Amino acid sequence: MALQLTVDPDAPEPPYEQIRARIAERARSGALPVGYKLPTVRGFAEELGLAANTVAKAYRALESDGVIETRGRNGTFIAAPGDTAAREAAAAAQAFAQRAHRLGLDRAAALAAAGDALRAVYGDAD
């Protein structure tokens, strides 16, 4: 399966964002399965007629979002969904718990603060 992707030079989004958005959407939909090996930055840039830095910027954003993972010299692959999100959520929760403890909050106050923040973002599900 080849990664067929085009970039519209007249689009309002910059080329790197078009690449990022299209790969992310295809990964979410399953059109690019977990473990699919992406082209090299240079190879993909040549194929698209873009600068290597443009593709590299898109890959960096995708990696930051947990959509792709780089395995050193082995290449860049579509990551398993949720793995990165779960790790980042756990790290954020850990940082929150440590900060709440340093501020002198007891467990109940920390849980109340976390609950308030979740309700503010997700809405009241009670």
XYZ file of C-alpha atoms in Angstrom:
126
model
C 0.000 0.000 0.000
C 1.537 3.283 -1.093
C 0.839 6.522 0.724
C -1.003 8.544 -1.901
C -1.152 12.147 -0.756
C -1.281 15.475 -2.541
C -0.631 18.946 -1.254
C -2.632 21.911 -2.566
C -0.307 24.918 -2.886
C -3.340 27.233 -3.043
C -4.945 25.939 0.160
C -5.094 28.271 3.166
C -3.314 25.656 5.321
C 0.463 25.433 4.961
C 1.773 22.257 3.268
C 3.096 20.715 6.493
C -0.355 21.074 8.098
C -2.025 19.455 5.083
C 0.359 16.498 5.391
C -0.160 16.274 9.164
C -3.946 16.450 8.934
C -4.249 13.897 6.116
C -1.971 11.339 7.730
C -3.680 11.793 11.111
C -7.133 11.353 9.561
C -6.085 8.232 7.665
C -4.514 6.777 10.800
C -7.685 7.442 12.829
C -9.924 5.932 10.145
C -7.757 2.837 9.796
C -6.870 3.577 6.173
C -3.274 3.611 7.449
C -3.090 0.638 9.819
C -1.031 0.450 12.989
C 2.521 -0.449 12.055
C 2.304 0.988 8.536
C 5.758 2.268 7.605
C 5.751 5.847 6.352
C 8.147 6.976 3.627
C 11.405 8.602 4.657
C 11.304 12.360 5.072
C 13.524 12.923 2.048
C 11.761 10.395 -0.134
C 8.329 11.736 0.712
C 9.483 15.332 0.199
C 10.792 14.426 -3.256
C 7.560 12.626 -4.110
C 5.502 15.667 -3.072
C 7.880 18.234 -4.568
C 8.430 19.886 -1.184
C 11.395 20.735 0.998
C 12.474 17.982 3.385
C 11.995 20.400 6.301
C 8.287 20.679 5.425
C 7.758 16.925 5.695
C 9.977 16.746 8.786
C 7.819 19.405 10.470
C 4.666 17.390 9.710
C 6.274 14.202 11.046
C 7.383 15.982 14.235
C 3.835 17.239 14.830
C 2.397 13.769 14.184
C 4.898 12.211 16.570
C 4.102 14.821 19.213
C 0.394 13.973 18.806
C 1.116 10.258 19.181
C -0.066 9.416 15.674
C 3.311 8.115 14.527
C 6.402 6.743 16.220
C 9.987 6.787 15.048
C 12.000 3.645 15.636
C 15.462 4.988 14.950
C 17.016 3.641 11.763
C 14.091 1.254 11.278
C 11.837 4.096 10.171
C 8.636 5.879 11.084
C 5.411 3.980 11.662
C 1.739 4.581 12.451
C 1.440 4.200 16.236
C -1.167 2.201 18.103
C -4.027 4.534 19.038
C -4.312 5.433 22.661
C -0.861 4.271 23.706
C 0.650 7.750 23.686
C -2.539 9.411 24.909
C -2.769 7.028 27.855
C 0.891 7.569 28.749
C 0.562 11.346 28.516
C -2.654 11.355 30.555
C -0.970 9.260 33.253
C 2.023 11.619 33.298
C -0.265 14.649 33.559
C -2.221 13.017 36.389
C 1.021 12.193 38.202
C 2.259 15.780 37.817
C -1.096 17.085 39.109
C -1.010 14.766 42.129
C 2.537 15.780 43.014
C 1.724 19.478 42.634
C -1.455 19.178 44.734
C 0.530 17.380 47.446
C 3.242 20.099 47.428
C 0.492 22.718 47.778
C -0.687 20.969 50.920
C -4.019 19.729 49.584
C -5.398 16.567 51.108
C -6.667 13.746 48.884
C -10.299 14.940 48.994
C -9.367 18.498 47.982
C -7.149 17.230 45.160
C -9.920 14.960 43.867
C -12.411 17.841 44.058
C -10.071 20.091 42.064
C -9.549 17.384 39.447
C -13.300 16.738 39.269
C -14.022 20.439 38.794
C -11.470 20.636 35.985
C -12.912 17.560 34.254
C -16.454 18.922 34.507
C -15.279 22.227 33.041
C -13.822 20.427 30.024
C -16.201 17.500 29.512
C -19.382 18.984 30.938
C -21.374 17.787 33.931
C -21.963 14.059 33.483
C -23.523 13.503 36.915
